[in-house]
Amino acid sequence: MYRAIVIGASAGGLYAIRDLLVPLPSDFRIPIIIVQHLSPTSENYMVEFLNKNTSLNIKEVDEKEPIKPNMVYIAPPNYHVLIEEDETFTLSADEKVNYSRPSIDVLFYSAADIYKKELIGVVLTGANDDGARGLFTIRKNGGLGIVQTPSSAEAPQMPSAAILEANPEYIIEISEIAKLLIEMNKRSD
């Protein structure tokens, strides 16, 4: 049974995330937390875009907000997102990690620490190696690792780095990731 899904994306991520979320049913129970590398001054158009294009409940992470089922949470621009033991969010303006804030690794490390084997980590398109060490940590703690096939990614560097570092269980295209998450959601009911 899985209690959370964390997803990281960078270059090309907006449409990759949309394509991953669109097939998910409106009653998808496992909470999803997403870090998409954004400009620090971004208005986070992503939440509005995904709410228009999917049937899911999508919102930007708020400080100390409890993580609930049937929700998709998006990291706000210029803040790292961490998960606390009581399954609430903490936002941090600490130094950039892998040249990024929000950093995928920061989210993945804290989620792996809280959810252990009940966590799914997903690395999508991106032009750096953020997420690779975080996905390794998820796998080391017993969680499931999924990476977008580099050849199907707009920017293959991030998925390629995650494959080398984390040796994920699945290296598949986005449509297959969506099918797999739907199957995992059914098993978690």
mmCIF file of C-alpha atoms in Angstrom:
data_model
loop_
_atom_site.group_PDB
_atom_site.id
_atom_site.type_symbol
_atom_site.label_atom_id
_atom_site.label_comp_id
_atom_site.label_asym_id
_atom_site.label_seq_id
_atom_site.Cartn_x
_atom_site.Cartn_y
_atom_site.Cartn_z
ATOM 1 C CA MET A 1 0.000 0.000 0.000
ATOM 2 C CA TYR A 2 1.299 3.445 -0.938
ATOM 3 C CA ARG A 3 0.586 6.588 1.076
ATOM 4 C CA ALA A 4 2.185 9.257 -1.141
ATOM 5 C CA ILE A 5 3.616 9.932 -4.600
ATOM 6 C CA VAL A 6 6.369 12.479 -5.187
ATOM 7 C CA ILE A 7 7.109 13.709 -8.704
ATOM 8 C CA GLY A 8 10.023 15.803 -9.947
ATOM 9 C CA ALA A 9 10.354 17.578 -13.289
ATOM 10 C CA SER A 10 12.331 20.389 -14.861
ATOM 11 C CA ALA A 11 12.707 21.409 -18.522
ATOM 12 C CA GLY A 12 9.617 20.246 -20.417
ATOM 13 C CA GLY A 13 7.883 19.344 -17.179
ATOM 14 C CA LEU A 14 4.664 21.336 -17.472
ATOM 15 C CA TYR A 15 3.317 19.250 -20.351
ATOM 16 C CA ALA A 16 4.849 16.009 -19.048
ATOM 17 C CA ILE A 17 3.064 16.511 -15.713
ATOM 18 C CA ARG A 18 -0.187 17.363 -17.493
ATOM 19 C CA ASP A 19 0.091 14.206 -19.628
ATOM 20 C CA LEU A 20 0.727 12.140 -16.501
ATOM 21 C CA LEU A 21 -2.180 13.611 -14.499
ATOM 22 C CA VAL A 22 -4.865 13.753 -17.227
ATOM 23 C CA PRO A 23 -5.579 9.969 -17.223
ATOM 24 C CA LEU A 24 -5.826 9.808 -13.410
ATOM 25 C CA PRO A 25 -9.435 9.541 -12.191
ATOM 26 C CA SER A 26 -11.002 12.292 -10.081
ATOM 27 C CA ASP A 27 -11.215 9.847 -7.148
ATOM 28 C CA PHE A 28 -7.450 9.132 -7.201
ATOM 29 C CA ARG A 29 -6.748 8.764 -3.482
ATOM 30 C CA ILE A 30 -2.961 8.744 -3.034
ATOM 31 C CA PRO A 31 -1.733 12.312 -2.439
ATOM 32 C CA ILE A 32 0.676 13.556 -5.109
ATOM 33 C CA ILE A 33 3.359 16.160 -4.342
ATOM 34 C CA ILE A 34 5.109 17.767 -7.318
ATOM 35 C CA VAL A 35 8.270 19.817 -7.648
ATOM 36 C CA GLN A 36 8.603 21.496 -11.036
ATOM 37 C CA HIS A 37 11.627 23.766 -11.387
ATOM 38 C CA LEU A 38 10.238 27.282 -11.758
ATOM 39 C CA SER A 39 11.573 30.790 -12.041
ATOM 40 C CA PRO A 40 11.728 32.423 -8.563
ATOM 41 C CA THR A 41 9.375 35.130 -9.854
ATOM 42 C CA SER A 42 6.897 32.714 -11.426
ATOM 43 C CA GLU A 43 3.219 33.322 -10.727
ATOM 44 C CA ASN A 44 2.814 29.521 -10.588
ATOM 45 C CA TYR A 45 0.506 29.418 -13.558
ATOM 46 C CA MET A 46 0.972 25.650 -13.280
ATOM 47 C CA VAL A 47 -1.807 25.203 -10.690
ATOM 48 C CA GLU A 48 -4.334 27.047 -12.859
ATOM 49 C CA PHE A 49 -3.172 25.191 -16.001
ATOM 50 C CA LEU A 50 -3.443 21.746 -14.357
ATOM 51 C CA ASN A 51 -6.809 22.515 -12.739
ATOM 52 C CA LYS A 52 -8.161 23.419 -16.196
ATOM 53 C CA ASN A 53 -6.688 20.330 -17.853
ATOM 54 C CA THR A 54 -7.300 17.536 -15.315
ATOM 55 C CA SER A 55 -10.128 16.262 -13.113
ATOM 56 C CA LEU A 56 -7.948 16.316 -9.975
ATOM 57 C CA ASN A 57 -7.868 18.728 -7.012
ATOM 58 C CA ILE A 58 -4.664 20.728 -7.515
ATOM 59 C CA LYS A 59 -3.277 23.438 -5.243
ATOM 60 C CA GLU A 60 -0.055 25.129 -4.270
ATOM 61 C CA VAL A 61 1.543 23.890 -1.035
ATOM 62 C CA ASP A 62 0.871 26.029 2.065
ATOM 63 C CA GLU A 63 3.071 26.098 5.173
ATOM 64 C CA LYS A 64 1.972 23.566 7.862
ATOM 65 C CA GLU A 65 -0.809 22.264 5.603
ATOM 66 C CA PRO A 66 -1.803 18.630 6.316
ATOM 67 C CA ILE A 67 -1.303 16.203 3.430
ATOM 68 C CA LYS A 68 -4.682 14.764 2.446
ATOM 69 C CA PRO A 69 -5.899 12.068 0.053
ATOM 70 C CA ASN A 70 -7.448 13.076 -3.279
ATOM 71 C CA MET A 71 -5.059 16.046 -3.608
ATOM 72 C CA VAL A 72 -2.234 17.115 -5.899
ATOM 73 C CA TYR A 73 0.164 19.597 -4.315
ATOM 74 C CA ILE A 74 2.504 21.837 -6.325
ATOM 75 C CA ALA A 75 5.660 23.357 -4.805
ATOM 76 C CA PRO A 76 5.486 27.169 -4.775
ATOM 77 C CA PRO A 77 8.144 29.154 -6.632
ATOM 78 C CA ASN A 78 11.374 29.832 -4.706
ATOM 79 C CA TYR A 79 10.630 27.486 -1.762
ATOM 80 C CA HIS A 80 11.835 24.000 -0.953
ATOM 81 C CA VAL A 81 9.028 21.676 0.157
ATOM 82 C CA LEU A 82 9.630 19.277 3.030
ATOM 83 C CA ILE A 83 7.322 16.782 4.710
ATOM 84 C CA GLU A 84 7.233 16.636 8.500
ATOM 85 C CA GLU A 85 6.606 13.599 10.733
ATOM 86 C CA ASP A 86 3.001 14.702 11.332
ATOM 87 C CA GLU A 87 2.502 14.643 7.522
ATOM 88 C CA THR A 88 2.296 18.394 7.111
ATOM 89 C CA PHE A 89 4.353 20.575 4.781
ATOM 90 C CA THR A 90 7.188 22.902 5.668
ATOM 91 C CA LEU A 91 8.361 25.533 3.205
ATOM 92 C CA SER A 92 12.012 26.550 3.308
ATOM 93 C CA ALA A 93 13.934 29.388 1.668
ATOM 94 C CA ASP A 94 17.275 27.672 2.406
ATOM 95 C CA GLU A 95 20.066 27.730 -0.183
ATOM 96 C CA LYS A 96 19.409 26.275 -3.610
ATOM 97 C CA VAL A 97 20.132 22.567 -4.028
ATOM 98 C CA ASN A 98 21.258 21.421 -7.494
ATOM 99 C CA TYR A 99 20.908 25.086 -8.539
ATOM 100 C CA SER A 100 17.188 24.878 -7.761
ATOM 101 C CA ARG A 101 14.655 26.072 -5.223
ATOM 102 C CA PRO A 102 12.367 24.189 -5.075
ATOM 103 C CA SER A 103 14.647 21.172 -5.304
ATOM 104 C CA ILE A 104 13.364 17.722 -6.196
ATOM 105 C CA ASP A 105 16.001 16.046 -4.012
ATOM 106 C CA VAL A 106 14.930 18.048 -0.931
ATOM 107 C CA LEU A 107 11.316 16.868 -1.314
ATOM 108 C CA PHE A 108 12.346 13.280 -2.097
ATOM 109 C CA TYR A 109 14.710 13.031 0.935
ATOM 110 C CA SER A 110 12.086 14.245 3.402
ATOM 111 C CA ALA A 111 9.317 12.102 1.856
ATOM 112 C CA ALA A 112 11.538 8.982 1.935
ATOM 113 C CA ASP A 113 12.240 9.618 5.608
ATOM 114 C CA ILE A 114 8.519 9.832 6.468
ATOM 115 C CA TYR A 115 6.873 7.301 4.134
ATOM 116 C CA LYS A 116 9.675 4.698 3.689
ATOM 117 C CA LYS A 117 8.309 1.732 1.666
ATOM 118 C CA GLU A 118 4.895 3.396 1.267
ATOM 119 C CA LEU A 119 6.260 6.014 -1.151
ATOM 120 C CA ILE A 120 6.407 6.188 -4.951
ATOM 121 C CA GLY A 121 9.048 8.470 -6.482
ATOM 122 C CA VAL A 122 8.756 9.609 -10.115
ATOM 123 C CA VAL A 123 11.412 11.486 -12.115
ATOM 124 C CA LEU A 124 10.333 13.107 -15.385
ATOM 125 C CA THR A 125 11.993 15.255 -18.039
ATOM 126 C CA GLY A 126 14.702 17.715 -17.023
ATOM 127 C CA ALA A 127 18.075 19.167 -17.995
ATOM 128 C CA ASN A 128 20.085 18.465 -14.819
ATOM 129 C CA ASP A 129 20.472 15.686 -12.237
ATOM 130 C CA ASP A 130 18.096 16.952 -9.524
ATOM 131 C CA GLY A 131 16.013 14.032 -8.267
ATOM 132 C CA ALA A 132 18.599 11.311 -8.943
ATOM 133 C CA ARG A 133 19.991 11.135 -5.387
ATOM 134 C CA GLY A 134 16.529 11.672 -3.938
ATOM 135 C CA LEU A 135 15.147 8.746 -5.924
ATOM 136 C CA PHE A 136 18.102 6.651 -4.754
ATOM 137 C CA THR A 137 17.115 7.509 -1.157
ATOM 138 C CA ILE A 138 13.480 6.557 -1.819
ATOM 139 C CA ARG A 139 14.634 3.189 -3.208
ATOM 140 C CA LYS A 140 17.067 2.673 -0.299
ATOM 141 C CA ASN A 141 14.154 3.192 2.125
ATOM 142 C CA GLY A 142 12.044 0.568 0.321
ATOM 143 C CA GLY A 143 9.956 2.882 -1.863
ATOM 144 C CA LEU A 144 9.141 2.397 -5.540
ATOM 145 C CA GLY A 145 11.165 4.205 -8.224
ATOM 146 C CA ILE A 146 9.711 5.207 -11.601
ATOM 147 C CA VAL A 147 11.562 7.171 -14.295
ATOM 148 C CA GLN A 148 10.342 8.498 -17.631
ATOM 149 C CA THR A 149 12.082 6.825 -20.573
ATOM 150 C CA PRO A 150 14.847 9.317 -21.480
ATOM 151 C CA SER A 151 14.125 8.956 -25.195
ATOM 152 C CA SER A 152 10.538 10.171 -24.589
ATOM 153 C CA ALA A 153 11.600 13.155 -22.444
ATOM 154 C CA GLU A 154 11.938 16.670 -23.831
ATOM 155 C CA ALA A 155 15.165 16.920 -21.798
ATOM 156 C CA PRO A 156 16.660 13.433 -21.183
ATOM 157 C CA GLN A 157 19.434 14.373 -18.728
ATOM 158 C CA MET A 158 17.371 14.165 -15.523
ATOM 159 C CA PRO A 159 15.763 10.778 -16.260
ATOM 160 C CA SER A 160 19.144 9.429 -17.413
ATOM 161 C CA ALA A 161 20.827 10.589 -14.178
ATOM 162 C CA ALA A 162 18.033 9.037 -12.083
ATOM 163 C CA ILE A 163 18.388 5.708 -13.894
ATOM 164 C CA LEU A 164 22.157 5.614 -13.291
ATOM 165 C CA GLU A 165 21.919 6.698 -9.643
ATOM 166 C CA ALA A 166 18.766 4.933 -8.435
ATOM 167 C CA ASN A 167 18.277 1.810 -10.583
ATOM 168 C CA PRO A 168 14.467 2.287 -10.578
ATOM 169 C CA GLU A 169 11.992 -0.564 -10.916
ATOM 170 C CA TYR A 170 10.307 1.088 -13.884
ATOM 171 C CA ILE A 171 11.696 3.061 -16.848
ATOM 172 C CA ILE A 172 8.591 3.758 -18.915
ATOM 173 C CA GLU A 173 6.809 6.399 -20.985
ATOM 174 C CA ILE A 174 4.382 8.822 -19.357
ATOM 175 C CA SER A 175 1.224 7.005 -20.513
ATOM 176 C CA GLU A 176 2.555 3.828 -18.863
ATOM 177 C CA ILE A 177 3.458 5.725 -15.676
ATOM 178 C CA ALA A 178 -0.166 6.922 -15.466
ATOM 179 C CA LYS A 179 -1.465 3.346 -15.902
ATOM 180 C CA LEU A 180 0.931 2.101 -13.213
ATOM 181 C CA LEU A 181 -0.125 4.825 -10.750
ATOM 182 C CA ILE A 182 -3.798 3.992 -11.368
ATOM 183 C CA GLU A 183 -3.025 0.347 -10.584
ATOM 184 C CA MET A 184 -1.118 1.302 -7.405
ATOM 185 C CA ASN A 185 -4.020 3.537 -6.353
ATOM 186 C CA LYS A 186 -6.451 0.592 -6.696
ATOM 187 C CA ARG A 187 -4.184 -1.537 -4.506
ATOM 188 C CA SER A 188 -4.058 1.226 -1.871
ATOM 189 C CA ASP A 189 -7.845 1.406 -1.434
#
